Amino acid sequence: ARGLDVPSVGLVIQADAPRDVDTFVHRVGRTGRAGAKGMAIAILDGRSMGIANDLVDLLRAAEQPIPAWLLGMSYIAKARSLEEEGAIAAGSGAGLFQVPDTDNSKVVENDKFSAQDFRRSAEEGSWGAQRDTSYKAFDDEAYSEFDPSAISVGEVNEYGDQNSENNQEAKEEMQRDFQEANTAEPIMAFKRENPSKKLSIELEKINGGKEIGDTPNEKALSALSRRGSDQRLHFEYLGMFQFEHVAEHLMARERSKAGRGNSGTIESGLPRVLMVAEKPSIATAIAEALSRGRNGFRQRRGISRALPVYEFTTDAPFLGNGTSKAIITVTSVVGHVFSLGFVEDRNETRPKDPSEYFHLPVVKQEEESTGKLRVVDHLRALAADSDHLVLWLDCDAEGENIAHEVIGVTRRAIEQKAAEEMAKDPDALPVRRIHRARFSAITKQALHDAFGKLVEPDAELSRSVDARQELDLRVGVALTRLLSWRFVGLARRKFSPATRVISYGPCQTPTLSFCVDRALEIRQFNPEKYWKLHVDVKTGTGKQNLKWKVPSGSVINRKSNMVHLQKSERLQERPVESASCD
C-alpha cells in the first residue's frame, strides 16, 4: 500500500500485474531502497498487454535487456492502439465541442431590460441566439438537418484533390504516411535475441527450420497466432523483428478482431446499421430479440471494454433501397454522454457573486464517467463503418436527450458515408439515415414491433431537457453559493462545525421536502387501539386455528355474528359461539 515503508525488502513478486505502469513502478520500488540492492519479479500473461509498451520503455531507459516475448507483446499493444486511433479519427469529423476562450467576453448594459432582468448586464454569448459558441456547436451537431449533399467527398483529402475518383488513392497515401510516422522504432540499434529452444523446435515443425530473416514468415505467424497455440511463442516470434516489419500484419489482425472494414465472418457488401441502447443490458436484449437468440450473433471487442458490441445479419426493410438484409452492430452508452458546466476564466481568483451564475456561459462537456469508459471514442469508431444509426434510448424526455447526444458524436461519420454513396450515384434518391425506435417493453415482440416502425428523433423534446438542465445548473449553483455565503456559519453552530456547503438542488430540495413532510406525519401520528380476532375450532380431528378471510367484494359488518372462516373445504361458514379479543 502507498505510504508504507517496510525496510530490508530484498524481493518483490507481482503475482497479478497492475493495469498501469505507475503502480507497477511503485510496487517495484518497495525493494532496493536507500542504496540497497533488490530484485523484482512480475508474472505477466496476455491480460498484461496494456502495460507492455510502457514496460519496454522503462527497460530501455534503465538500459536493461528486453525479452523478445515482452517486445512482441508491446508490438501487439501498439498495433491495437494505432488501429483504434485510426478508427476514432475516421468517425470523428470535427473534434469534441471545445471550451471557448472567455477573455474576449464582454458585459454590456442593455437599457431595454429591467433592472431585475439578468439580460440587462449579461455577458455576450451567454443567452439567446448568440449564446456561447461551444454550446451552439453541440446544437449544430445534434439538431441541425442531416444534409450529406453539403459535404464534398474530396474535402477529406488533405492533398487538395477534389476529384472523388482519386479520393481512395489519397486516403491510402494518408494511411501510409500515418503508419510510417507511427511505426518507426526509436533511434537505436535493433538487436535480435536468439530464439528459445522451444521456439526453435516449433519453427522447425512449421517451416523446416529455415533461418529467421529480416521479415517474419507468414506461415509461422499464422500458425503461432492460432487459437490454442502457446501465446508466449507467438509473442517471442514477433519480438524477433522490428515493429515496422510486423505492423501491417498486426493491425490487420486487430482490425479483423474489431470487425472493422470487411473483415470477420459477417457478410461483406451489405449496408451496416449501428444501434445504440441506453445501457449494456438493453443492448443484449435487442441483439437477442432481433437475431436468432444468443446463437444468432457474435460478440466482439470495442474501444470501451465496459460496453458490449454485438453483430449479426438480419432483414432491415427500413433501409428503403430494395435491400432486404443489413449488418447490425448493437452497442450502448451508460446514461448521459455530456453534461452542462460553466465556462469560467481560470485566471479569475475572486469569489463570484451568486447572481453572476445566471448569465455565465455554459458548455456541453464530456461526463467524467463517460471519459473514463471512452464512450465517445467507442461510438465514433463504430460509426466510422456505419451507413445508418438507430437509437434505442429510453422513450422519455431524458432518453431523447441522450439520443441526440449520440447523434452529436456520430453524425459526421454517418454524413460522410452518405456523401460517399451520393458521389457514386448522384441520381439515387436520398434516404433517412438516423432513426429512432419507440418501445415500452423489453420483450422480443415489443422490440420487433419497434424495429418495424422506426421514426425520426424528436429534437424539440430533447431541447426541452437542455433547457431544464441549464435551469437546474444555474439555479442550483447560484442558490448553493448564496446559502453557503449567508448561512454556513449558522449551520456550523446549529448542526456541525465541519459544515462547509449548504447545497440546493432543483431536484434534491423538493425531494427533501417530501421526506420532511413524511417525517412530520410520522411524528404527529396518534396511535389508536385496535383488536384482532383469533378463532380456534375443535373438530373431530383436533383443534384448528382459523384465519380471517374477507370475501372478495364484501364489506365487513362488525355487528354480525357470522364470520367467514376458511381452513379447509369442510369448514367454510360457521356461527360464532364465543370469541376473545386481545
PDB file of N, CA and C in Angstrom, residues 19-75:
ATOM      1  N   ARG A  19      -2.647  -2.713 -14.081  1.00  0.00           N
ATOM      2  CA  ARG A  19      -3.031  -2.258 -15.419  1.00  0.00           C
ATOM      3  C   ARG A  19      -2.295  -0.998 -15.841  1.00  0.00           C
ATOM      4  N   ASP A  20      -1.652  -0.310 -14.890  1.00  0.00           N
ATOM      5  CA  ASP A  20      -0.939   0.913 -15.248  1.00  0.00           C
ATOM      6  C   ASP A  20       0.503   0.812 -14.771  1.00  0.00           C
ATOM      7  N   VAL A  21       1.395   1.434 -15.520  1.00  0.00           N
ATOM      8  CA  VAL A  21       2.821   1.290 -15.265  1.00  0.00           C
ATOM      9  C   VAL A  21       3.233   2.030 -13.990  1.00  0.00           C
ATOM     10  N   ASP A  22       2.510   3.091 -13.607  1.00  0.00           N
ATOM     11  CA  ASP A  22       2.864   3.813 -12.381  1.00  0.00           C
ATOM     12  C   ASP A  22       2.747   2.906 -11.164  1.00  0.00           C
ATOM     13  N   THR A  23       1.669   2.132 -11.096  1.00  0.00           N
ATOM     14  CA  THR A  23       1.502   1.193  -9.979  1.00  0.00           C
ATOM     15  C   THR A  23       2.584   0.121 -10.026  1.00  0.00           C
ATOM     16  N   PHE A  24       2.930  -0.316 -11.226  1.00  0.00           N
ATOM     17  CA  PHE A  24       3.998  -1.309 -11.388  1.00  0.00           C
ATOM     18  C   PHE A  24       5.311  -0.778 -10.803  1.00  0.00           C
ATOM     19  N   VAL A  25       5.657   0.453 -11.165  1.00  0.00           N
ATOM     20  CA  VAL A  25       6.897   1.058 -10.678  1.00  0.00           C
ATOM     21  C   VAL A  25       6.853   1.230  -9.164  1.00  0.00           C
ATOM     22  N   HIS A  26       5.709   1.637  -8.642  1.00  0.00           N
ATOM     23  CA  HIS A  26       5.594   1.830  -7.201  1.00  0.00           C
ATOM     24  C   HIS A  26       5.822   0.516  -6.458  1.00  0.00           C
ATOM     25  N   ARG A  27       5.266  -0.574  -6.979  1.00  0.00           N
ATOM     26  CA  ARG A  27       5.456  -1.872  -6.323  1.00  0.00           C
ATOM     27  C   ARG A  27       6.924  -2.302  -6.379  1.00  0.00           C
ATOM     28  N   VAL A  28       7.535  -2.114  -7.534  1.00  0.00           N
ATOM     29  CA  VAL A  28       8.942  -2.479  -7.673  1.00  0.00           C
ATOM     30  C   VAL A  28       9.797  -1.669  -6.703  1.00  0.00           C
ATOM     31  N   GLY A  29       9.394  -0.430  -6.470  1.00  0.00           N
ATOM     32  CA  GLY A  29      10.160   0.458  -5.600  1.00  0.00           C
ATOM     33  C   GLY A  29      10.144   0.086  -4.132  1.00  0.00           C
ATOM     34  N   ARG A  30       9.388  -0.982  -3.787  1.00  0.00           N
ATOM     35  CA  ARG A  30       9.394  -1.440  -2.385  1.00  0.00           C
ATOM     36  C   ARG A  30      10.702  -2.127  -2.023  1.00  0.00           C
ATOM     37  N   THR A  31      11.496  -2.521  -3.055  1.00  0.00           N
ATOM     38  CA  THR A  31      12.781  -3.176  -2.789  1.00  0.00           C
ATOM     39  C   THR A  31      13.918  -2.308  -3.328  1.00  0.00           C
ATOM     40  N   GLY A  32      15.118  -2.605  -2.901  1.00  0.00           N
ATOM     41  CA  GLY A  32      16.290  -1.857  -3.365  1.00  0.00           C
ATOM     42  C   GLY A  32      16.245  -0.402  -2.951  1.00  0.00           C
ATOM     43  N   ARG A  33      15.819  -0.133  -1.714  1.00  0.00           N
ATOM     44  CA  ARG A  33      15.662   1.241  -1.259  1.00  0.00           C
ATOM     45  C   ARG A  33      16.931   1.736  -0.561  1.00  0.00           C
ATOM     46  N   ALA A  34      17.098   3.040  -0.608  1.00  0.00           N
ATOM     47  CA  ALA A  34      18.193   3.710   0.107  1.00  0.00           C
ATOM     48  C   ALA A  34      19.559   3.122  -0.249  1.00  0.00           C
ATOM     49  N   GLY A  35      19.778   2.860  -1.528  1.00  0.00           N
ATOM     50  CA  GLY A  35      21.075   2.378  -1.977  1.00  0.00           C
ATOM     51  C   GLY A  35      21.264   0.885  -1.902  1.00  0.00           C
ATOM     52  N   ALA A  36      20.299   0.167  -1.294  1.00  0.00           N
ATOM     53  CA  ALA A  36      20.422  -1.290  -1.193  1.00  0.00           C
ATOM     54  C   ALA A  36      20.049  -1.941  -2.519  1.00  0.00           C
ATOM     55  N   LYS A  37      20.449  -3.198  -2.690  1.00  0.00           N
ATOM     56  CA  LYS A  37      20.107  -3.944  -3.883  1.00  0.00           C
ATOM     57  C   LYS A  37      18.863  -4.788  -3.621  1.00  0.00           C
ATOM     58  N   GLY A  38      18.110  -5.034  -4.681  1.00  0.00           N
ATOM     59  CA  GLY A  38      16.916  -5.856  -4.554  1.00  0.00           C
ATOM     60  C   GLY A  38      16.524  -6.421  -5.894  1.00  0.00           C
ATOM     61  N   MET A  39      15.559  -7.302  -5.873  1.00  0.00           N
ATOM     62  CA  MET A  39      15.083  -7.933  -7.106  1.00  0.00           C
ATOM     63  C   MET A  39      13.567  -7.827  -7.154  1.00  0.00           C
ATOM     64  N   ALA A  40      13.044  -7.633  -8.363  1.00  0.00           N
ATOM     65  CA  ALA A  40      11.597  -7.567  -8.570  1.00  0.00           C
ATOM     66  C   ALA A  40      11.224  -8.524  -9.681  1.00  0.00           C
ATOM     67  N   ILE A  41      10.215  -9.353  -9.434  1.00  0.00           N
ATOM     68  CA  ILE A  41       9.725 -10.326 -10.406  1.00  0.00           C
ATOM     69  C   ILE A  41       8.252 -10.043 -10.664  1.00  0.00           C
ATOM     70  N   ALA A  42       7.863  -9.994 -11.927  1.00  0.00           N
ATOM     71  CA  ALA A  42       6.454  -9.784 -12.291  1.00  0.00           C
ATOM     72  C   ALA A  42       6.001 -10.943 -13.165  1.00  0.00           C
ATOM     73  N   ILE A  43       4.837 -11.478 -12.851  1.00  0.00           N
ATOM     74  CA  ILE A  43       4.253 -12.569 -13.640  1.00  0.00           C
ATOM     75  C   ILE A  43       3.263 -11.947 -14.612  1.00  0.00           C
ATOM     76  N   LEU A  44       3.560 -12.026 -15.912  1.00  0.00           N
ATOM     77  CA  LEU A  44       2.730 -11.405 -16.944  1.00  0.00           C
ATOM     78  C   LEU A  44       2.088 -12.481 -17.808  1.00  0.00           C
ATOM     79  N   ASP A  45       0.923 -12.142 -18.353  1.00  0.00           N
ATOM     80  CA  ASP A  45       0.268 -13.000 -19.341  1.00  0.00           C
ATOM     81  C   ASP A  45      -0.419 -12.100 -20.367  1.00  0.00           C
ATOM     82  N   GLY A  46      -1.262 -12.675 -21.197  1.00  0.00           N
ATOM     83  CA  GLY A  46      -1.918 -11.903 -22.254  1.00  0.00           C
ATOM     84  C   GLY A  46      -2.737 -10.743 -21.740  1.00  0.00           C
ATOM     85  N   ARG A  47      -3.215 -10.827 -20.479  1.00  0.00           N
ATOM     86  CA  ARG A  47      -4.009  -9.737 -19.899  1.00  0.00           C
ATOM     87  C   ARG A  47      -3.154  -8.528 -19.543  1.00  0.00           C
ATOM     88  N   SER A  48      -1.824  -8.703 -19.561  1.00  0.00           N
ATOM     89  CA  SER A  48      -0.914  -7.604 -19.220  1.00  0.00           C
ATOM     90  C   SER A  48      -0.508  -6.793 -20.443  1.00  0.00           C
ATOM     91  N   MET A  49      -1.196  -7.025 -21.572  1.00  0.00           N
ATOM     92  CA  MET A  49      -0.827  -6.373 -22.824  1.00  0.00           C
ATOM     93  C   MET A  49      -0.815  -4.854 -22.700  1.00  0.00           C
ATOM     94  N   GLY A  50      -1.725  -4.314 -21.904  1.00  0.00           N
ATOM     95  CA  GLY A  50      -1.880  -2.865 -21.824  1.00  0.00           C
ATOM     96  C   GLY A  50      -0.658  -2.125 -21.304  1.00  0.00           C
ATOM     97  N   ILE A  51       0.170  -2.781 -20.482  1.00  0.00           N
ATOM     98  CA  ILE A  51       1.345  -2.089 -19.931  1.00  0.00           C
ATOM     99  C   ILE A  51       2.638  -2.526 -20.602  1.00  0.00           C
ATOM    100  N   ALA A  52       2.543  -3.420 -21.585  1.00  0.00           N
ATOM    101  CA  ALA A  52       3.761  -3.962 -22.203  1.00  0.00           C
ATOM    102  C   ALA A  52       4.597  -2.860 -22.845  1.00  0.00           C
ATOM    103  N   ASN A  53       3.957  -1.944 -23.560  1.00  0.00           N
ATOM    104  CA  ASN A  53       4.698  -0.875 -24.230  1.00  0.00           C
ATOM    105  C   ASN A  53       5.448  -0.007 -23.228  1.00  0.00           C
ATOM    106  N   ASP A  54       4.776   0.341 -22.117  1.00  0.00           N
ATOM    107  CA  ASP A  54       5.415   1.174 -21.087  1.00  0.00           C
ATOM    108  C   ASP A  54       6.546   0.422 -20.400  1.00  0.00           C
ATOM    109  N   LEU A  55       6.395  -0.894 -20.210  1.00  0.00           N
ATOM    110  CA  LEU A  55       7.464  -1.679 -19.590  1.00  0.00           C
ATOM    111  C   LEU A  55       8.702  -1.713 -20.477  1.00  0.00           C
ATOM    112  N   VAL A  56       8.488  -1.817 -21.784  1.00  0.00           N
ATOM    113  CA  VAL A  56       9.621  -1.795 -22.716  1.00  0.00           C
ATOM    114  C   VAL A  56      10.352  -0.458 -22.618  1.00  0.00           C
ATOM    115  N   ASP A  57       9.596   0.636 -22.556  1.00  0.00           N
ATOM    116  CA  ASP A  57      10.218   1.961 -22.433  1.00  0.00           C
ATOM    117  C   ASP A  57      11.007   2.078 -21.132  1.00  0.00           C
ATOM    118  N   LEU A  58      10.461   1.512 -20.036  1.00  0.00           N
ATOM    119  CA  LEU A  58      11.165   1.553 -18.750  1.00  0.00           C
ATOM    120  C   LEU A  58      12.483   0.792 -18.830  1.00  0.00           C
ATOM    121  N   LEU A  59      12.448  -0.387 -19.421  1.00  0.00           N
ATOM    122  CA  LEU A  59      13.665  -1.199 -19.522  1.00  0.00           C
ATOM    123  C   LEU A  59      14.701  -0.528 -20.414  1.00  0.00           C
ATOM    124  N   ARG A  60      14.229   0.098 -21.507  1.00  0.00           N
ATOM    125  CA  ARG A  60      15.162   0.815 -22.379  1.00  0.00           C
ATOM    126  C   ARG A  60      15.822   1.960 -21.630  1.00  0.00           C
ATOM    127  N   ALA A  61      15.002   2.731 -20.879  1.00  0.00           N
ATOM    128  CA  ALA A  61      15.543   3.874 -20.140  1.00  0.00           C
ATOM    129  C   ALA A  61      16.548   3.431 -19.089  1.00  0.00           C
ATOM    130  N   ALA A  62      16.330   2.240 -18.513  1.00  0.00           N
ATOM    131  CA  ALA A  62      17.243   1.719 -17.482  1.00  0.00           C
ATOM    132  C   ALA A  62      18.374   0.900 -18.091  1.00  0.00           C
ATOM    133  N   GLU A  63      18.411   0.830 -19.439  1.00  0.00           N
ATOM    134  CA  GLU A  63      19.446   0.077 -20.159  1.00  0.00           C
ATOM    135  C   GLU A  63      19.471  -1.381 -19.715  1.00  0.00           C
ATOM    136  N   GLN A  64      18.273  -1.933 -19.564  1.00  0.00           N
ATOM    137  CA  GLN A  64      18.118  -3.335 -19.195  1.00  0.00           C
ATOM    138  C   GLN A  64      17.779  -4.151 -20.448  1.00  0.00           C
ATOM    139  N   PRO A  65      18.127  -5.424 -20.475  1.00  0.00           N
ATOM    140  CA  PRO A  65      17.757  -6.269 -21.632  1.00  0.00           C
ATOM    141  C   PRO A  65      16.245  -6.439 -21.719  1.00  0.00           C
ATOM    142  N   ILE A  66      15.731  -6.457 -22.948  1.00  0.00           N
ATOM    143  CA  ILE A  66      14.286  -6.591 -23.164  1.00  0.00           C
ATOM    144  C   ILE A  66      14.023  -7.971 -23.749  1.00  0.00           C
ATOM    145  N   PRO A  67      13.287  -8.826 -23.044  1.00  0.00           N
ATOM    146  CA  PRO A  67      12.984 -10.154 -23.596  1.00  0.00           C
ATOM    147  C   PRO A  67      12.192 -10.024 -24.900  1.00  0.00           C
ATOM    148  N   ALA A  68      12.430 -10.910 -25.839  1.00  0.00           N
ATOM    149  CA  ALA A  68      11.747 -10.852 -27.132  1.00  0.00           C
ATOM    150  C   ALA A  68      10.241 -11.000 -26.966  1.00  0.00           C
ATOM    151  N   TRP A  69       9.818 -11.855 -26.005  1.00  0.00           N
ATOM    152  CA  TRP A  69       8.369 -12.051 -25.833  1.00  0.00           C
ATOM    153  C   TRP A  69       7.695 -10.774 -25.327  1.00  0.00           C
ATOM    154  N   LEU A  70       8.395  -9.992 -24.467  1.00  0.00           N
ATOM    155  CA  LEU A  70       7.825  -8.737 -23.987  1.00  0.00           C
ATOM    156  C   LEU A  70       7.781  -7.713 -25.126  1.00  0.00           C
ATOM    157  N   LEU A  71       8.805  -7.710 -25.960  1.00  0.00           N
ATOM    158  CA  LEU A  71       8.814  -6.816 -27.118  1.00  0.00           C
ATOM    159  C   LEU A  71       7.653  -7.156 -28.058  1.00  0.00           C
ATOM    160  N   GLY A  72       7.409  -8.454 -28.232  1.00  0.00           N
ATOM    161  CA  GLY A  72       6.284  -8.872 -29.067  1.00  0.00           C
ATOM    162  C   GLY A  72       4.945  -8.442 -28.494  1.00  0.00           C
ATOM    163  N   MET A  73       4.793  -8.548 -27.179  1.00  0.00           N
ATOM    164  CA  MET A  73       3.557  -8.073 -26.526  1.00  0.00           C
ATOM    165  C   MET A  73       3.368  -6.580 -26.764  1.00  0.00           C
ATOM    166  N   SER A  74       4.480  -5.826 -26.660  1.00  0.00           N
ATOM    167  CA  SER A  74       4.381  -4.374 -26.856  1.00  0.00           C
ATOM    168  C   SER A  74       3.996  -4.047 -28.292  1.00  0.00           C
ATOM    169  N   TYR A  75       4.439  -4.862 -29.261  1.00  0.00           N
ATOM    170  CA  TYR A  75       4.054  -4.651 -30.657  1.00  0.00           C
ATOM    171  C   TYR A  75       2.538  -4.802 -30.835  1.00  0.00           C
TER     172      TYR A  75
END
